[in-house]
Short mmCIF file of C-alpha atoms and ligand atoms in Angstrom, two decimals:
data_model
loop_
_atom_site.label_atom_id
_atom_site.label_comp_id
_atom_site.label_asym_id
_atom_site.label_seq_id
_atom_site.Cartn_x
_atom_site.Cartn_y
_atom_site.Cartn_z
CA MET A 1 13.96 215.77 91.67
CA ILE A 2 14.24 213.25 88.82
CA VAL A 3 14.30 209.51 89.51
CA LEU A 4 15.29 206.79 87.06
CA GLY A 5 13.42 203.58 87.92
CA ILE A 6 14.58 200.11 86.88
CA GLU A 7 12.43 196.96 87.11
CA THR A 8 13.57 193.42 86.23
CA SER A 9 11.97 191.24 88.92
CA CYS A 10 10.30 188.79 86.54
CA ASP A 11 9.85 188.81 82.77
CA ASP A 12 9.42 192.52 81.99
CA THR A 13 12.46 194.70 81.40
CA ALA A 14 11.44 198.24 82.33
CA ALA A 15 12.87 201.72 82.90
CA ALA A 16 11.13 205.03 83.58
CA LEU A 17 11.84 208.61 84.52
CA VAL A 18 9.55 210.25 87.06
CA ALA A 19 9.66 213.84 88.32
CA ASP A 20 8.02 215.46 91.36
CA GLY A 21 4.24 215.34 91.21
CA PRO A 22 4.61 212.41 90.64
CA GLU A 23 4.84 213.15 86.91
CA VAL A 24 5.80 210.23 84.67
CA LEU A 25 8.17 211.65 82.03
CA SER A 26 8.74 208.32 80.29
CA SER A 27 7.95 204.67 80.92
CA VAL A 28 9.42 201.96 78.68
CA THR A 29 8.63 198.27 79.13
CA TYR A 30 10.01 195.43 77.04
CA SER A 31 7.73 192.42 77.48
CA GLN A 32 9.43 189.03 77.19
CA VAL A 33 6.13 187.20 76.68
CA GLY A 34 7.13 186.01 73.19
CA ALA A 35 10.25 184.30 74.55
CA HIS A 36 8.40 182.44 77.33
CA ARG A 37 5.18 181.57 75.46
CA PRO A 38 6.49 178.28 73.97
CA TYR A 39 7.11 177.00 77.52
CA GLY A 40 3.70 177.98 78.98
CA GLY A 41 5.28 180.10 81.73
CA VAL A 42 8.32 182.15 82.72
CA VAL A 43 11.67 180.34 82.35
CA PRO A 44 14.11 182.06 84.79
CA GLU A 45 17.21 181.35 82.68
CA ILE A 46 15.61 182.88 79.57
CA ALA A 47 14.28 185.83 81.59
CA SER A 48 17.71 186.81 82.90
CA ARG A 49 19.33 186.48 79.47
CA GLU A 50 16.64 188.68 77.98
CA HIS A 51 17.17 191.26 80.75
CA VAL A 52 20.92 191.32 79.96
CA GLU A 53 20.19 191.95 76.29
CA GLN A 54 17.36 194.43 76.70
CA LEU A 55 18.13 196.51 79.78
CA PRO A 56 20.73 198.94 78.30
CA GLY A 57 18.47 199.80 75.34
CA VAL A 58 15.36 200.13 77.53
CA VAL A 59 17.13 202.52 79.94
CA ASP A 60 18.52 204.51 77.05
CA ARG A 61 15.06 204.84 75.46
CA ALA A 62 13.51 205.96 78.76
CA VAL A 63 16.08 208.74 79.12
CA ARG A 64 15.71 209.84 75.48
CA GLN A 65 11.88 209.78 75.58
CA ALA A 66 11.93 211.99 78.68
CA GLY A 67 14.02 214.47 76.67
CA LEU A 68 16.51 214.85 79.49
CA ALA A 69 20.28 214.76 79.80
CA TRP A 70 21.78 212.07 82.04
CA GLU A 71 23.03 214.86 84.33
CA ALA A 72 19.42 215.79 85.18
CA ILE A 73 18.89 212.48 87.01
CA ASP A 74 19.35 212.49 90.80
CA VAL A 75 18.43 208.98 91.89
CA VAL A 76 18.38 205.47 90.44
CA ALA A 77 15.70 203.29 92.07
CA VAL A 78 15.73 199.56 91.45
CA THR A 79 13.61 196.57 92.48
CA TYR A 80 15.61 194.34 94.84
CA GLY A 81 12.80 191.90 95.70
CA PRO A 82 10.62 189.92 95.78
CA GLY A 83 11.14 188.20 92.45
CA LEU A 84 13.33 185.78 90.53
CA ALA A 85 16.88 185.93 91.88
CA SER A 86 18.53 185.74 88.47
CA SER A 87 16.26 188.47 87.08
CA LEU A 88 16.64 190.82 90.07
CA LEU A 89 20.44 190.57 89.78
CA ILE A 90 20.48 192.04 86.28
CA GLY A 91 18.51 195.15 87.21
CA LEU A 92 20.61 195.59 90.34
CA ALA A 93 23.85 195.29 88.38
CA GLY A 94 22.65 197.92 85.90
CA ALA A 95 21.49 200.30 88.63
CA LYS A 96 24.70 199.90 90.62
CA ALA A 97 26.82 200.57 87.53
CA LEU A 98 24.85 203.78 86.87
CA ALA A 99 25.13 204.85 90.52
CA LEU A 100 28.89 204.38 90.45
CA ARG A 101 29.49 205.84 86.98
CA CYS A 102 27.11 208.83 87.19
CA GLY A 103 27.02 209.46 90.95
CA PHE A 104 23.27 208.84 91.31
CA GLU A 105 21.90 208.03 94.74
CA LEU A 106 20.90 204.32 94.83
CA VAL A 107 17.51 203.29 96.30
CA GLY A 108 16.25 199.71 96.66
CA ILE A 109 12.54 199.16 96.06
CA ASN A 110 10.13 196.45 97.23
CA HIS A 111 8.26 195.39 94.08
CA LEU A 112 4.94 194.76 95.87
CA GLU A 113 5.04 198.05 97.74
CA ALA A 114 5.55 199.71 94.34
CA HIS A 115 2.47 197.89 92.95
CA LEU A 116 0.47 199.20 95.93
CA GLY A 117 1.68 202.78 95.33
CA SER A 118 0.93 202.48 91.59
CA VAL A 119 -2.75 203.26 92.22
CA PHE A 120 -1.73 206.91 92.74
CA LEU A 121 0.06 207.29 89.40
CA GLY A 122 -0.97 208.95 86.12
CA ALA A 123 -4.54 210.22 85.98
CA ASN A 124 -4.97 208.91 89.55
CA ALA A 125 -2.32 211.33 90.90
CA LEU A 126 -4.70 212.65 93.58
CA PRO A 127 -3.90 213.34 97.23
CA PRO A 128 -3.69 209.77 98.62
CA GLU A 129 -5.05 210.86 102.01
CA THR A 130 -8.50 211.41 100.44
CA PHE A 131 -8.80 207.64 99.96
CA LEU A 132 -7.52 206.52 103.37
CA PRO A 133 -7.94 204.46 105.41
CA ALA A 134 -8.33 201.87 102.69
CA ARG A 135 -8.51 198.19 101.96
CA ALA A 136 -6.06 197.21 99.21
CA LEU A 137 -5.80 194.22 96.92
CA VAL A 138 -2.49 193.56 95.15
CA VAL A 139 -2.98 190.79 92.60
CA SER A 140 -0.18 189.70 90.31
CA GLY A 141 1.34 186.62 88.73
CA GLY A 142 3.31 185.74 91.84
CA HIS A 143 1.38 187.35 94.71
CA THR A 144 -2.13 187.92 96.05
CA CYS A 145 -2.23 190.19 99.10
CA LEU A 146 -5.07 191.86 100.94
CA LEU A 147 -4.00 194.88 103.00
CA ARG A 148 -5.16 197.62 105.30
CA VAL A 149 -3.67 201.07 104.54
CA GLU A 150 -3.97 203.59 107.40
CA ARG A 151 -4.55 207.33 107.17
CA ASP A 152 -0.82 208.00 107.71
CA GLY A 153 0.15 205.71 104.83
CA SER A 154 1.31 202.80 106.95
CA TYR A 155 0.10 199.44 105.70
CA ARG A 156 -0.21 195.92 106.99
CA CYS A 157 -0.98 192.70 105.19
CA LEU A 158 -4.23 191.06 106.38
CA GLY A 159 -4.02 187.95 104.25
CA ARG A 160 -2.35 186.37 101.27
CA THR A 161 -2.54 183.33 99.05
CA LEU A 162 -1.58 180.04 100.68
CA ASP A 163 -0.69 178.46 97.33
CA ASP A 164 -1.20 179.78 93.78
CA ALA A 165 -1.51 183.53 93.20
CA ALA A 166 -4.55 184.85 91.33
CA GLY A 167 -2.47 185.50 88.19
CA GLU A 168 -0.94 182.05 88.48
CA ALA A 169 -4.45 180.57 88.64
CA PHE A 170 -5.25 182.36 85.36
CA ASP A 171 -1.96 181.23 83.80
CA LYS A 172 -2.27 177.58 84.85
CA GLY A 173 -5.98 177.42 83.98
CA SER A 174 -5.19 178.80 80.56
CA VAL A 175 -2.56 176.13 79.90
CA ILE A 176 -5.04 173.41 81.00
CA LEU A 177 -7.65 174.88 78.63
CA GLY A 178 -5.08 174.98 75.81
CA LEU A 179 -5.22 178.78 75.56
CA GLY A 180 -1.50 179.41 76.09
CA TYR A 181 0.51 181.95 78.06
CA PRO A 182 -0.06 184.52 79.53
CA GLY A 183 -3.36 183.15 80.77
CA GLY A 184 -5.11 186.22 82.16
CA PRO A 185 -5.72 188.01 78.87
CA ALA A 186 -6.46 184.71 77.04
CA ILE A 187 -9.09 183.58 79.57
CA GLU A 188 -10.61 187.06 79.75
CA ARG A 189 -10.94 187.24 75.95
CA LEU A 190 -12.64 183.85 75.64
CA ALA A 191 -14.78 184.40 78.75
CA ARG A 192 -16.54 187.32 77.02
CA GLU A 193 -18.30 184.76 74.76
CA GLY A 194 -19.23 182.38 77.56
CA ASN A 195 -21.77 181.86 80.34
CA ALA A 196 -20.16 182.40 83.74
CA LEU A 197 -22.85 180.30 85.44
CA ALA A 198 -22.29 177.22 83.28
CA VAL A 199 -19.95 175.42 85.69
CA ARG A 200 -19.87 175.95 89.46
CA PHE A 201 -16.16 175.90 90.33
CA PRO A 202 -15.07 175.91 94.01
CA ARG A 203 -14.38 179.15 95.88
CA GLY A 204 -11.31 178.45 98.05
CA LEU A 205 -11.43 179.49 101.75
CA ARG A 206 -14.69 181.31 101.08
CA ARG A 207 -16.57 180.35 104.18
CA HIS A 208 -14.02 181.05 106.87
CA SER A 209 -15.55 183.09 109.65
CA PRO A 210 -13.81 185.84 111.67
CA GLY A 211 -11.77 184.86 114.69
CA PRO A 212 -8.22 184.17 115.81
CA GLY A 213 -6.27 181.97 113.45
CA SER A 214 -9.01 182.30 110.84
CA ARG A 215 -8.21 182.15 107.15
CA ARG A 216 -10.78 184.85 106.52
CA PHE A 217 -8.46 187.11 104.53
CA ASP A 218 -6.29 184.39 102.99
CA PHE A 219 -6.73 182.96 99.51
CA SER A 220 -6.31 179.52 97.99
CA PHE A 221 -6.55 178.95 94.25
CA SER A 222 -4.88 175.57 93.81
CA GLY A 223 -8.15 173.65 94.38
CA LEU A 224 -9.77 175.65 91.61
CA LYS A 225 -7.07 174.60 89.17
CA THR A 226 -7.52 170.94 90.19
CA ALA A 227 -11.31 171.27 89.81
CA LEU A 228 -10.78 172.52 86.26
CA LEU A 229 -8.51 169.59 85.52
CA TYR A 230 -11.10 167.09 86.87
CA HIS A 231 -13.94 168.82 85.07
CA LEU A 232 -12.13 168.41 81.75
CA ARG A 233 -11.16 164.81 82.58
CA ASP A 234 -14.81 163.95 83.23
CA ASN A 235 -16.22 166.09 80.40
CA PRO A 236 -13.53 166.08 77.69
CA LEU A 237 -13.57 168.86 75.14
CA ALA A 238 -13.99 167.69 71.57
CA ALA A 239 -11.74 169.27 68.94
CA ASP A 240 -13.06 172.32 67.13
CA ASP A 241 -16.79 172.14 67.60
CA ASP A 242 -16.51 172.94 71.29
CA ILE A 243 -15.60 176.64 71.23
CA ARG A 244 -18.86 177.51 72.98
CA ARG A 245 -18.28 175.09 75.85
CA ARG A 246 -14.64 176.16 76.18
CA ALA A 247 -15.88 179.76 76.49
CA ASP A 248 -18.40 178.70 79.16
CA ILE A 249 -15.64 177.00 81.14
CA ALA A 250 -13.30 180.02 80.77
CA ALA A 251 -16.08 182.36 81.93
CA SER A 252 -16.98 180.12 84.89
CA TYR A 253 -13.32 179.78 85.87
CA GLN A 254 -12.76 183.55 85.72
CA GLU A 255 -15.98 184.02 87.68
CA ALA A 256 -14.69 181.81 90.51
CA ILE A 257 -11.48 183.88 90.80
CA VAL A 258 -13.26 187.26 90.59
CA ASP A 259 -15.96 186.18 93.05
CA VAL A 260 -13.39 185.26 95.72
CA LEU A 261 -11.24 188.36 95.15
CA VAL A 262 -14.19 190.77 95.33
CA GLY A 263 -15.81 188.94 98.25
CA LYS A 264 -12.66 189.07 100.37
CA ALA A 265 -11.72 192.62 99.30
CA LEU A 266 -15.06 193.86 100.64
CA SER A 267 -15.41 191.62 103.66
CA GLY A 268 -15.10 192.93 107.22
CA LEU A 269 -14.80 196.60 106.25
CA HIS A 270 -15.52 199.20 108.91
CA ASP A 271 -14.05 202.71 108.49
CA GLU A 272 -12.38 202.19 105.09
CA ARG A 273 -13.16 204.92 102.56
CA SER A 274 -11.95 203.06 99.52
CA VAL A 275 -10.59 199.88 98.03
CA LEU A 276 -7.31 200.12 96.12
CA LEU A 277 -6.67 197.62 93.31
CA ALA A 278 -3.22 197.00 91.78
CA GLY A 279 -1.08 194.41 89.98
CA GLY A 280 -1.26 192.62 86.63
CA VAL A 281 -4.56 190.87 87.38
CA ALA A 282 -6.12 194.31 88.00
CA LEU A 283 -6.13 194.59 84.19
CA ASN A 284 -9.05 192.16 84.19
CA ALA A 285 -12.13 194.12 83.13
CA CYS A 286 -14.53 191.73 84.86
CA LEU A 287 -12.66 192.14 88.18
CA ARG A 288 -12.51 195.94 87.84
CA ALA A 289 -16.21 196.24 87.00
CA ARG A 290 -17.44 193.78 89.65
CA LEU A 291 -15.35 195.38 92.40
CA LYS A 292 -16.49 198.85 91.40
CA ASP A 293 -20.19 197.96 91.19
CA THR A 294 -20.28 195.98 94.43
CA ALA A 295 -18.24 198.53 96.40
CA GLU A 296 -20.10 201.57 95.10
CA ARG A 297 -23.42 200.02 96.07
CA ARG A 298 -22.01 200.09 99.61
CA GLY A 299 -20.77 203.69 99.30
CA ILE A 300 -17.11 202.75 98.94
CA THR A 301 -14.88 204.21 96.24
CA VAL A 302 -12.61 201.95 94.19
CA LEU A 303 -9.28 203.33 93.03
CA ALA A 304 -7.79 200.91 90.51
CA ALA A 305 -4.33 201.48 89.05
CA GLU A 306 -4.41 202.91 85.52
CA PRO A 307 -4.09 200.02 83.03
CA GLU A 308 -0.58 201.09 81.97
CA TYR A 309 0.61 200.86 85.60
CA CYS A 310 -1.08 197.53 86.49
CA GLY A 311 1.45 195.13 84.97
CA ASP A 312 5.13 195.37 85.85
CA ASN A 313 6.51 198.80 85.02
CA ALA A 314 9.34 201.04 86.23
CA ALA A 315 7.27 204.21 86.77
CA MET A 316 5.89 202.69 89.98
CA ILE A 317 9.46 201.88 91.09
CA ALA A 318 10.68 205.45 90.49
CA ALA A 319 7.56 207.01 92.06
CA LEU A 320 8.10 205.14 95.30
CA ALA A 321 11.67 206.45 95.60
CA LEU A 322 10.57 209.94 94.63
CA GLY A 323 8.19 210.08 97.58
CA GLY A 324 10.92 209.10 100.00
CA GLY A 325 10.17 205.37 100.15
CA GLY A 326 12.48 202.43 99.62
CA LEU A 327 15.74 201.28 101.11
CA ARG A 328 18.11 204.27 101.27
CA GLY A 329 21.68 204.90 102.30
CA VAL A 330 22.93 201.64 100.82
CA GLY A 331 26.05 201.75 98.72
CA PRO A 332 26.36 199.78 95.47
CA GLY A 333 28.38 197.19 97.39
CA GLU A 334 25.63 196.64 99.97
CA LEU A 335 22.34 196.32 98.09
CA ASP A 336 21.60 192.65 97.39
CA ALA A 337 18.77 190.85 95.66
CA GLU A 338 16.16 189.53 98.13
CA PRO A 339 13.99 187.08 96.16
CA CYS A 340 11.71 186.46 99.19
CA LEU A 341 11.55 190.06 100.44
CA SER A 342 8.54 190.30 102.74
CA PHE A 343 5.49 192.50 102.28
CA ASP A 344 3.96 192.31 105.75
CA ALA A 345 4.00 195.91 106.90
CA GLY A 346 5.56 199.25 106.00
CA ARG A 347 4.81 202.80 105.01
CA LEU A 348 3.69 203.94 101.60
CA TRP A 349 5.90 206.23 99.56
CA PHE A 350 3.97 209.45 100.05
CA SER A 351 3.75 209.19 103.82
CA GLU A 352 7.43 209.91 104.52
CA LYS A 353 7.23 213.19 102.67
CA ARG A 354 3.98 214.50 104.03
CA ALA A 355 4.08 213.22 107.59
O1 KG4 B 401 2.04 192.28 88.01
P1 KG4 B 401 2.40 191.42 86.86
O2 KG4 B 401 2.64 192.06 85.52
O3 KG4 B 401 3.69 190.58 87.16
C1 KG4 B 401 3.96 190.05 88.41
O4 KG4 B 401 4.45 190.80 89.29
O5 KG4 B 401 3.65 188.85 88.56
O6 KG4 B 401 1.25 190.31 86.72
C2 KG4 B 401 1.26 189.34 85.71
C3 KG4 B 401 0.02 188.49 85.86
C4 KG4 B 401 0.02 187.24 84.99
O7 KG4 B 401 -0.30 186.12 85.78
C5 KG4 B 401 -1.10 187.52 83.98
O8 KG4 B 401 -1.78 186.36 83.52
C6 KG4 B 401 -2.02 188.40 84.79
O9 KG4 B 401 -1.15 189.24 85.52
N1 KG4 B 401 -2.89 189.20 83.92
C7 KG4 B 401 -4.23 189.08 83.93
C8 KG4 B 401 -4.71 189.93 82.88
N2 KG4 B 401 -3.62 190.54 82.30
C9 KG4 B 401 -2.52 190.07 82.95
N3 KG4 B 401 -5.06 188.34 84.68
C10 KG4 B 401 -6.38 188.44 84.43
N4 KG4 B 401 -6.90 189.20 83.44
C11 KG4 B 401 -6.11 189.97 82.66
N5 KG4 B 401 -6.64 190.72 81.69
ZN1 ZN B 402 4.52 192.67 89.57
#
């Protein structure tokens, strides 16, 4: 079976073709970062206009790079939430038009579930059951979720961010530090030159103990952002001669985020065989290394999504549909954008097929 995946939930316009395996035949992503950079974050109006302009060409390139005829495609899978309403609508319109015109089956995909499944793509295309049950951490620009994935592929969310997402904390911190957008790569780059112990930033919800109603698996990053703001107010950076101190602050700020993510990802484990790591923030080398080192010292494997499948991409959207996941049996007239689509519980893509 061949699935065409389409992803337009935020500021990446992406299309991919995936065959059984899952084997990624092509994966094309147009990043809109250049268009949003002047504003220090994603502007929904600009994002949807860019999707309108870029989507046809991106889909066309994905089909050509796979070396297939349009007739070879069986299914078109598209993200229908969560995400920006105006961005989701463009991908949905494109997918519906293709379903109607070419007779493809239409499948709606939950963007976060696709991020979770992305750990099993590319070089990681190993039998998922080997890694289960697992703890999973999905960290992106809009979401931070800690999950439990059972042996049968069913998953349930244990905790999430109460305010800013981890990626948002990087993006906002970067703007405060004058490093621009997107913040994750900018902070990571500068942090390499700095001392992560220079400033002790707060670790939100760190000390919550187990128990009913506990925030043990939830995250909060908004206090960290405020602490950075106050630190700079009380210790202003001078113009150019302060590169070193700026690097120390970036490293300490990154350290606070990584410390909380790794601490919570590995807390309260019992029979889990691995920790799965996915989403745009999973590109962070410090997070990947720290999680791996700390988990492996405790005999737990870490399976992090391949770098090319961490950020938003359409291969993860197609792969989910290929395995039998997603919302099926909906006609082009019935599938709507769900900007606040929940990610509380469900079954991973591979489970339907192998159960
Ligand atoms: O998953 P993603 O591409 O889009 C969403 O679904 O949100 O994640 C984008 C987020 C942005 O906040 C970006 O700053 C962050 O991922 N990010 C990083 C790194 N690369 C991207 N955060 C930390 N370190 C990185 N190297
Ligand atoms: Zn994403």
